[in-house]
Amino acid sequence: ETGVTQTPRHLVMGMTNKKSLKCEQHLGHNAMYWYKQSAKKPLELMFVYNFKEQTENNSVPSRFSPECPNSSHLFLHLHTLQPEDSALYLCASSQQGFATNEKLFFGSGTQLSVL
Amino acid sequence: KNQVEQSPQSLIILEGKNCTLQCNYTVSPFSNLRWYKQDTGRGPVSLTIMTFSENTKSNGRYTATLDADTKQSSLHITASQLSDSASYICVVSALSNDYKLSFGAGTTVTVRA
């Protein structure tokens, strides 16, 4: 195990639903990330939280809303999603938030299907 | 155009055989290059991290090489096992103190008995 836990592992939702993805890290890290992984495409950075403050919103549509109540927990709230939002959503953490120089630890992801 | 290109997109090998995956990048200035292994339905797990001064690094049966002059890296898998079936992702970071990494699309390796 990587020390980063994501729930649920799988999620199917309609376009009018509201759901939330949860991520928890047990590594004592200060930075947490949300990535989107679509089939056959590179990982796309969505959001970065460093010491609970959002330091990056990579032009993500407002139907995705992150929340970071403390350094160990990260949520991604979903509403009125589109079918093209179907993907694997990965949470990651690192020690200080300088991912270019630090090791990233990933969770197992939430496989999201939007119908 | 993606700054990290991997080839081949996928490959199939027989158990016990060796294989080599390629990664070409244009990220500059270069800081480090990482290889991750991602099993189906799981998140990526780090295999190796190499900085500018390192040209080879091993992790068990995985050996990564780096040529910073030609901006190329390879990952060699020796004596493949069924558990090596996974996607292998090359990730390159620029010399900056932030969080922006450049990811390749991955090479999917299937090991058959």
PDB file of C-alpha atoms in Angstrom:
ATOM      1  CA  GLU A   1       0.000   0.000   0.000  1.00  0.00           C
ATOM      2  CA  THR A   2       1.161   3.523  -0.815  1.00  0.00           C
ATOM      3  CA  GLY A   3      -0.335   5.227   2.230  1.00  0.00           C
ATOM      4  CA  VAL A   4      -2.905   7.078   0.109  1.00  0.00           C
ATOM      5  CA  THR A   5      -6.464   5.738   0.241  1.00  0.00           C
ATOM      6  CA  GLN A   6      -9.229   6.698  -2.169  1.00  0.00           C
ATOM      7  CA  THR A   7     -12.938   5.954  -1.954  1.00  0.00           C
ATOM      8  CA  PRO A   8     -15.037   4.859  -3.664  1.00  0.00           C
ATOM      9  CA  ARG A   9     -13.030   2.665  -6.047  1.00  0.00           C
ATOM     10  CA  HIS A  10     -15.785   2.766  -8.635  1.00  0.00           C
ATOM     11  CA  LEU A  11     -18.584   5.265  -9.214  1.00  0.00           C
ATOM     12  CA  VAL A  12     -21.369   5.420 -11.771  1.00  0.00           C
ATOM     13  CA  MET A  13     -23.428   8.578 -11.860  1.00  0.00           C
ATOM     14  CA  GLY A  14     -25.937  10.338 -14.006  1.00  0.00           C
ATOM     15  CA  MET A  15     -25.342  13.811 -15.357  1.00  0.00           C
ATOM     16  CA  THR A  16     -27.722  15.361 -12.830  1.00  0.00           C
ATOM     17  CA  ASN A  17     -26.258  13.627  -9.774  1.00  0.00           C
ATOM     18  CA  LYS A  18     -24.007  15.079  -7.101  1.00  0.00           C
ATOM     19  CA  LYS A  19     -21.280  12.889  -5.644  1.00  0.00           C
ATOM     20  CA  SER A  20     -17.970  13.265  -3.859  1.00  0.00           C
ATOM     21  CA  LEU A  21     -14.636  11.499  -4.111  1.00  0.00           C
ATOM     22  CA  LYS A  22     -12.548  11.125  -0.985  1.00  0.00           C
ATOM     23  CA  CYS A  23      -8.810  10.837  -0.492  1.00  0.00           C
ATOM     24  CA  GLU A  24      -6.896  10.307   2.736  1.00  0.00           C
ATOM     25  CA  GLN A  25      -3.140  10.099   3.198  1.00  0.00           C
ATOM     26  CA  HIS A  26      -1.381   8.561   6.192  1.00  0.00           C
ATOM     27  CA  LEU A  27       2.123   9.742   5.304  1.00  0.00           C
ATOM     28  CA  GLY A  28       2.271  13.058   7.119  1.00  0.00           C
ATOM     29  CA  HIS A  29       2.609  14.901   3.818  1.00  0.00           C
ATOM     30  CA  ASN A  30       1.671  18.546   3.364  1.00  0.00           C
ATOM     31  CA  ALA A  31       0.630  18.570  -0.265  1.00  0.00           C
ATOM     32  CA  MET A  32      -2.185  16.736  -2.024  1.00  0.00           C
ATOM     33  CA  TYR A  33      -3.131  16.568  -5.690  1.00  0.00           C
ATOM     34  CA  TRP A  34      -5.997  15.552  -7.932  1.00  0.00           C
ATOM     35  CA  TYR A  35      -5.153  14.095 -11.342  1.00  0.00           C
ATOM     36  CA  LYS A  36      -7.433  12.931 -14.151  1.00  0.00           C
ATOM     37  CA  GLN A  37      -6.376   9.917 -16.216  1.00  0.00           C
ATOM     38  CA  SER A  38      -8.287   9.249 -19.421  1.00  0.00           C
ATOM     39  CA  ALA A  39      -7.654   6.129 -21.469  1.00  0.00           C
ATOM     40  CA  LYS A  40      -4.418   6.244 -23.493  1.00  0.00           C
ATOM     41  CA  LYS A  41      -3.745   9.852 -22.430  1.00  0.00           C
ATOM     42  CA  PRO A  42      -1.170  11.358 -20.047  1.00  0.00           C
ATOM     43  CA  LEU A  43      -2.211  12.223 -16.532  1.00  0.00           C
ATOM     44  CA  GLU A  44      -3.670  15.712 -16.261  1.00  0.00           C
ATOM     45  CA  LEU A  45      -3.115  17.784 -13.133  1.00  0.00           C
ATOM     46  CA  MET A  46      -6.375  19.239 -11.842  1.00  0.00           C
ATOM     47  CA  PHE A  47      -5.791  20.745  -8.412  1.00  0.00           C
ATOM     48  CA  VAL A  48      -2.974  21.164  -5.915  1.00  0.00           C
ATOM     49  CA  TYR A  49      -3.301  21.869  -2.208  1.00  0.00           C
ATOM     50  CA  ASN A  50      -0.245  22.833  -0.230  1.00  0.00           C
ATOM     51  CA  PHE A  51      -0.647  23.148   3.543  1.00  0.00           C
ATOM     52  CA  LYS A  52      -4.446  23.122   2.979  1.00  0.00           C
ATOM     53  CA  GLU A  53      -4.303  26.088   0.605  1.00  0.00           C
ATOM     54  CA  GLN A  54      -5.210  25.651  -3.053  1.00  0.00           C
ATOM     55  CA  THR A  55      -2.171  26.599  -5.081  1.00  0.00           C
ATOM     56  CA  GLU A  56      -3.283  25.399  -8.500  1.00  0.00           C
ATOM     57  CA  ASN A  57      -6.506  25.142 -10.430  1.00  0.00           C
ATOM     58  CA  ASN A  58      -5.461  23.903 -13.828  1.00  0.00           C
ATOM     59  CA  SER A  59      -8.363  25.425 -15.763  1.00  0.00           C
ATOM     60  CA  VAL A  60     -10.736  22.821 -14.428  1.00  0.00           C
ATOM     61  CA  PRO A  61     -14.485  23.333 -15.097  1.00  0.00           C
ATOM     62  CA  SER A  62     -16.508  24.485 -12.131  1.00  0.00           C
ATOM     63  CA  ARG A  63     -18.502  21.245 -12.093  1.00  0.00           C
ATOM     64  CA  PHE A  64     -15.444  19.893 -10.238  1.00  0.00           C
ATOM     65  CA  SER A  65     -15.063  21.451  -6.801  1.00  0.00           C
ATOM     66  CA  PRO A  66     -12.173  20.473  -4.510  1.00  0.00           C
ATOM     67  CA  GLU A  67     -12.106  20.710  -0.743  1.00  0.00           C
ATOM     68  CA  CYS A  68      -9.161  20.228   1.613  1.00  0.00           C
ATOM     69  CA  PRO A  69     -10.262  20.433   5.272  1.00  0.00           C
ATOM     70  CA  ASN A  70      -6.820  19.423   6.575  1.00  0.00           C
ATOM     71  CA  SER A  71      -3.487  18.177   5.275  1.00  0.00           C
ATOM     72  CA  SER A  72      -4.597  14.539   5.414  1.00  0.00           C
ATOM     73  CA  HIS A  73      -7.920  14.728   3.591  1.00  0.00           C
ATOM     74  CA  LEU A  74      -8.911  15.850   0.127  1.00  0.00           C
ATOM     75  CA  PHE A  75     -12.303  15.748  -1.535  1.00  0.00           C
ATOM     76  CA  LEU A  76     -13.503  16.256  -5.067  1.00  0.00           C
ATOM     77  CA  HIS A  77     -17.161  17.248  -5.281  1.00  0.00           C
ATOM     78  CA  LEU A  78     -18.856  16.442  -8.563  1.00  0.00           C
ATOM     79  CA  HIS A  79     -22.072  17.881 -10.004  1.00  0.00           C
ATOM     80  CA  THR A  80     -23.727  18.019 -13.416  1.00  0.00           C
ATOM     81  CA  LEU A  81     -20.897  16.093 -15.010  1.00  0.00           C
ATOM     82  CA  GLN A  82     -20.649  15.240 -18.697  1.00  0.00           C
ATOM     83  CA  PRO A  83     -19.971  11.826 -20.257  1.00  0.00           C
ATOM     84  CA  GLU A  84     -16.488  13.034 -21.296  1.00  0.00           C
ATOM     85  CA  ASP A  85     -15.658  13.380 -17.609  1.00  0.00           C
ATOM     86  CA  SER A  86     -15.597   9.598 -17.338  1.00  0.00           C
ATOM     87  CA  ALA A  87     -12.041   8.713 -16.325  1.00  0.00           C
ATOM     88  CA  LEU A  88      -9.829   7.445 -13.516  1.00  0.00           C
ATOM     89  CA  TYR A  89      -9.398  10.146 -10.880  1.00  0.00           C
ATOM     90  CA  LEU A  90      -6.163   9.809  -8.955  1.00  0.00           C
ATOM     91  CA  CYS A  91      -5.212  11.438  -5.703  1.00  0.00           C
ATOM     92  CA  ALA A  92      -1.544  11.880  -4.795  1.00  0.00           C
ATOM     93  CA  SER A  93       0.503  13.377  -2.003  1.00  0.00           C
ATOM     94  CA  SER A  94       4.035  14.653  -1.519  1.00  0.00           C
ATOM     95  CA  GLN A  95       6.035  16.016   1.369  1.00  0.00           C
ATOM     96  CA  GLN A  96       6.160  19.726   0.634  1.00  0.00           C
ATOM     97  CA  GLY A  97       4.226  20.430  -2.564  1.00  0.00           C
ATOM     98  CA  PHE A  98       7.263  20.714  -4.809  1.00  0.00           C
ATOM     99  CA  ALA A  99       6.401  17.674  -6.910  1.00  0.00           C
ATOM    100  CA  THR A 100       9.188  18.443  -9.357  1.00  0.00           C
ATOM    101  CA  ASN A 101      11.713  17.497  -6.677  1.00  0.00           C
ATOM    102  CA  GLU A 102       9.726  15.132  -4.514  1.00  0.00           C
ATOM    103  CA  LYS A 103       8.379  11.639  -4.782  1.00  0.00           C
ATOM    104  CA  LEU A 104       4.657  11.435  -5.477  1.00  0.00           C
ATOM    105  CA  PHE A 105       2.566   8.767  -3.777  1.00  0.00           C
ATOM    106  CA  PHE A 106      -0.640   7.870  -5.595  1.00  0.00           C
ATOM    107  CA  GLY A 107      -3.857   6.316  -4.404  1.00  0.00           C
ATOM    108  CA  SER A 108      -5.560   3.526  -6.363  1.00  0.00           C
ATOM    109  CA  GLY A 109      -7.981   5.955  -7.947  1.00  0.00           C
ATOM    110  CA  THR A 110     -11.723   6.205  -8.443  1.00  0.00           C
ATOM    111  CA  GLN A 111     -12.971   4.887 -11.780  1.00  0.00           C
ATOM    112  CA  LEU A 112     -15.796   7.263 -12.676  1.00  0.00           C
ATOM    113  CA  SER A 113     -18.425   6.580 -15.306  1.00  0.00           C
ATOM    114  CA  VAL A 114     -20.890   9.323 -16.216  1.00  0.00           C
ATOM    115  CA  LEU A 115     -24.023   8.145 -17.992  1.00  0.00           C
TER     116      LEU A 115
ATOM    117  CA  LYS B   1       2.458  18.257 -28.674  1.00  0.00           C
ATOM    118  CA  ASN B   2       3.200  16.406 -25.483  1.00  0.00           C
ATOM    119  CA  GLN B   3       6.630  17.093 -24.041  1.00  0.00           C
ATOM    120  CA  VAL B   4       7.075  13.412 -23.150  1.00  0.00           C
ATOM    121  CA  GLU B   5       6.627  10.755 -25.836  1.00  0.00           C
ATOM    122  CA  GLN B   6       6.725   7.039 -25.095  1.00  0.00           C
ATOM    123  CA  SER B   7       7.087   4.103 -27.431  1.00  0.00           C
ATOM    124  CA  PRO B   8       5.819   1.620 -28.191  1.00  0.00           C
ATOM    125  CA  GLN B   9       2.248   2.301 -27.119  1.00  0.00           C
ATOM    126  CA  SER B  10       1.887  -1.365 -26.211  1.00  0.00           C
ATOM    127  CA  LEU B  11       3.796  -4.605 -26.473  1.00  0.00           C
ATOM    128  CA  ILE B  12       3.339  -8.295 -25.762  1.00  0.00           C
ATOM    129  CA  ILE B  13       6.202 -10.486 -24.588  1.00  0.00           C
ATOM    130  CA  LEU B  14       6.589 -14.056 -23.427  1.00  0.00           C
ATOM    131  CA  GLU B  15       7.348 -14.791 -19.806  1.00  0.00           C
ATOM    132  CA  GLY B  16      11.079 -14.900 -19.175  1.00  0.00           C
ATOM    133  CA  LYS B  17      11.981 -12.625 -22.079  1.00  0.00           C
ATOM    134  CA  ASN B  18      13.465  -9.119 -21.850  1.00  0.00           C
ATOM    135  CA  CYS B  19      12.007  -5.907 -23.214  1.00  0.00           C
ATOM    136  CA  THR B  20      12.922  -2.238 -23.484  1.00  0.00           C
ATOM    137  CA  LEU B  21      10.596   0.747 -23.360  1.00  0.00           C
ATOM    138  CA  GLN B  22      11.532   4.155 -24.719  1.00  0.00           C
ATOM    139  CA  CYS B  23      10.892   7.704 -23.518  1.00  0.00           C
ATOM    140  CA  ASN B  24      11.848  10.866 -25.414  1.00  0.00           C
ATOM    141  CA  TYR B  25      11.298  14.276 -23.895  1.00  0.00           C
ATOM    142  CA  THR B  26      11.660  17.955 -24.708  1.00  0.00           C
ATOM    143  CA  VAL B  27      11.242  19.293 -21.153  1.00  0.00           C
ATOM    144  CA  SER B  28      13.816  21.956 -20.392  1.00  0.00           C
ATOM    145  CA  PRO B  29      15.639  22.811 -18.228  1.00  0.00           C
ATOM    146  CA  PHE B  30      15.756  19.213 -17.072  1.00  0.00           C
ATOM    147  CA  SER B  31      15.551  18.289 -13.405  1.00  0.00           C
ATOM    148  CA  ASN B  32      14.736  14.613 -13.120  1.00  0.00           C
ATOM    149  CA  LEU B  33      13.065  11.697 -14.882  1.00  0.00           C
ATOM    150  CA  ARG B  34      10.945   9.030 -13.260  1.00  0.00           C
ATOM    151  CA  TRP B  35       9.468   5.748 -14.323  1.00  0.00           C
ATOM    152  CA  TYR B  36       6.241   4.589 -12.748  1.00  0.00           C
ATOM    153  CA  LYS B  37       4.496   1.222 -12.943  1.00  0.00           C
ATOM    154  CA  GLN B  38       0.707   1.247 -12.971  1.00  0.00           C
ATOM    155  CA  ASP B  39      -1.156  -2.028 -12.549  1.00  0.00           C
ATOM    156  CA  THR B  40      -4.670  -2.212 -13.965  1.00  0.00           C
ATOM    157  CA  GLY B  41      -7.117  -0.529 -11.600  1.00  0.00           C
ATOM    158  CA  ARG B  42      -4.354   0.867  -9.383  1.00  0.00           C
ATOM    159  CA  GLY B  43      -2.443   4.104  -9.067  1.00  0.00           C
ATOM    160  CA  PRO B  44       1.107   4.567 -10.384  1.00  0.00           C
ATOM    161  CA  VAL B  45       3.965   3.364  -8.188  1.00  0.00           C
ATOM    162  CA  SER B  46       7.459   4.812  -8.499  1.00  0.00           C
ATOM    163  CA  LEU B  47      10.166   2.531  -9.922  1.00  0.00           C
ATOM    164  CA  THR B  48      13.128   4.877 -10.385  1.00  0.00           C
ATOM    165  CA  ILE B  49      14.036   8.544 -10.218  1.00  0.00           C
ATOM    166  CA  MET B  50      17.108   9.833 -12.070  1.00  0.00           C
ATOM    167  CA  THR B  51      18.707  13.257 -12.003  1.00  0.00           C
ATOM    168  CA  PHE B  52      20.904  14.865 -14.633  1.00  0.00           C
ATOM    169  CA  SER B  53      24.093  13.261 -13.324  1.00  0.00           C
ATOM    170  CA  GLU B  54      22.747   9.692 -13.252  1.00  0.00           C
ATOM    171  CA  ASN B  55      22.725   7.636 -16.439  1.00  0.00           C
ATOM    172  CA  THR B  56      21.534   4.320 -15.045  1.00  0.00           C
ATOM    173  CA  LYS B  57      19.537   3.136 -12.085  1.00  0.00           C
ATOM    174  CA  SER B  58      18.169  -0.281 -11.201  1.00  0.00           C
ATOM    175  CA  ASN B  59      15.280  -1.515  -9.118  1.00  0.00           C
ATOM    176  CA  GLY B  60      15.322  -5.303  -9.092  1.00  0.00           C
ATOM    177  CA  ARG B  61      14.696  -6.523 -12.640  1.00  0.00           C
ATOM    178  CA  TYR B  62      13.994  -2.981 -13.833  1.00  0.00           C
ATOM    179  CA  THR B  63      16.878  -0.895 -15.160  1.00  0.00           C
ATOM    180  CA  ALA B  64      16.405   2.679 -16.327  1.00  0.00           C
ATOM    181  CA  THR B  65      18.901   4.594 -18.407  1.00  0.00           C
ATOM    182  CA  LEU B  66      19.105   8.301 -19.117  1.00  0.00           C
ATOM    183  CA  ASP B  67      20.901  10.246 -21.818  1.00  0.00           C
ATOM    184  CA  ALA B  68      20.349  13.877 -20.936  1.00  0.00           C
ATOM    185  CA  ASP B  69      22.199  15.044 -24.041  1.00  0.00           C
ATOM    186  CA  THR B  70      19.794  13.344 -26.439  1.00  0.00           C
ATOM    187  CA  LYS B  71      16.874  13.659 -24.006  1.00  0.00           C
ATOM    188  CA  GLN B  72      16.115   9.965 -24.082  1.00  0.00           C
ATOM    189  CA  SER B  73      15.459   7.369 -21.436  1.00  0.00           C
ATOM    190  CA  SER B  74      14.752   3.668 -21.549  1.00  0.00           C
ATOM    191  CA  LEU B  75      13.351   1.151 -19.111  1.00  0.00           C
ATOM    192  CA  HIS B  76      14.633  -2.389 -19.484  1.00  0.00           C
ATOM    193  CA  ILE B  77      12.742  -5.296 -17.948  1.00  0.00           C
ATOM    194  CA  THR B  78      14.825  -8.424 -17.478  1.00  0.00           C
ATOM    195  CA  ALA B  79      13.414 -11.954 -17.313  1.00  0.00           C
ATOM    196  CA  SER B  80       9.837 -10.757 -17.421  1.00  0.00           C
ATOM    197  CA  GLN B  81       7.215 -12.213 -15.112  1.00  0.00           C
ATOM    198  CA  LEU B  82       3.439 -12.266 -15.393  1.00  0.00           C
ATOM    199  CA  SER B  83       3.306  -9.632 -12.653  1.00  0.00           C
ATOM    200  CA  ASP B  84       5.156  -7.222 -14.935  1.00  0.00           C
ATOM    201  CA  SER B  85       1.984  -6.826 -16.985  1.00  0.00           C
ATOM    202  CA  ALA B  86       1.145  -3.168 -16.429  1.00  0.00           C
ATOM    203  CA  SER B  87       1.388   0.309 -17.889  1.00  0.00           C
ATOM    204  CA  TYR B  88       4.774   2.016 -17.530  1.00  0.00           C
ATOM    205  CA  ILE B  89       4.732   5.782 -17.387  1.00  0.00           C
ATOM    206  CA  CYS B  90       7.653   8.135 -17.971  1.00  0.00           C
ATOM    207  CA  VAL B  91       7.474  11.429 -16.059  1.00  0.00           C
ATOM    208  CA  VAL B  92       9.847  14.361 -16.516  1.00  0.00           C
ATOM    209  CA  SER B  93      10.158  17.442 -14.348  1.00  0.00           C
ATOM    210  CA  ALA B  94      11.663  20.786 -15.191  1.00  0.00           C
ATOM    211  CA  LEU B  95      14.145  22.610 -12.998  1.00  0.00           C
ATOM    212  CA  SER B  96      11.603  24.579 -11.005  1.00  0.00           C
ATOM    213  CA  ASN B  97      10.398  24.500  -7.476  1.00  0.00           C
ATOM    214  CA  ASP B  98       6.769  23.696  -8.155  1.00  0.00           C
ATOM    215  CA  TYR B  99       4.414  20.839  -8.826  1.00  0.00           C
ATOM    216  CA  LYS B 100       4.194  20.686 -12.609  1.00  0.00           C
ATOM    217  CA  LEU B 101       5.257  17.359 -14.020  1.00  0.00           C
ATOM    218  CA  SER B 102       5.128  16.244 -17.655  1.00  0.00           C
ATOM    219  CA  PHE B 103       3.642  12.775 -18.066  1.00  0.00           C
ATOM    220  CA  GLY B 104       3.937  10.388 -20.962  1.00  0.00           C
ATOM    221  CA  ALA B 105       0.891   8.448 -22.098  1.00  0.00           C
ATOM    222  CA  GLY B 106       2.483   5.179 -21.016  1.00  0.00           C
ATOM    223  CA  THR B 107       3.456   1.859 -22.580  1.00  0.00           C
ATOM    224  CA  THR B 108       1.189  -1.076 -21.853  1.00  0.00           C
ATOM    225  CA  VAL B 109       3.162  -4.289 -21.365  1.00  0.00           C
ATOM    226  CA  THR B 110       1.444  -7.668 -21.477  1.00  0.00           C
ATOM    227  CA  VAL B 111       3.453 -10.692 -20.375  1.00  0.00           C
ATOM    228  CA  ARG B 112       2.096 -14.043 -21.546  1.00  0.00           C
ATOM    229  CA  ALA B 113       2.923 -17.473 -20.218  1.00  0.00           C
TER     230      ALA B 113
END
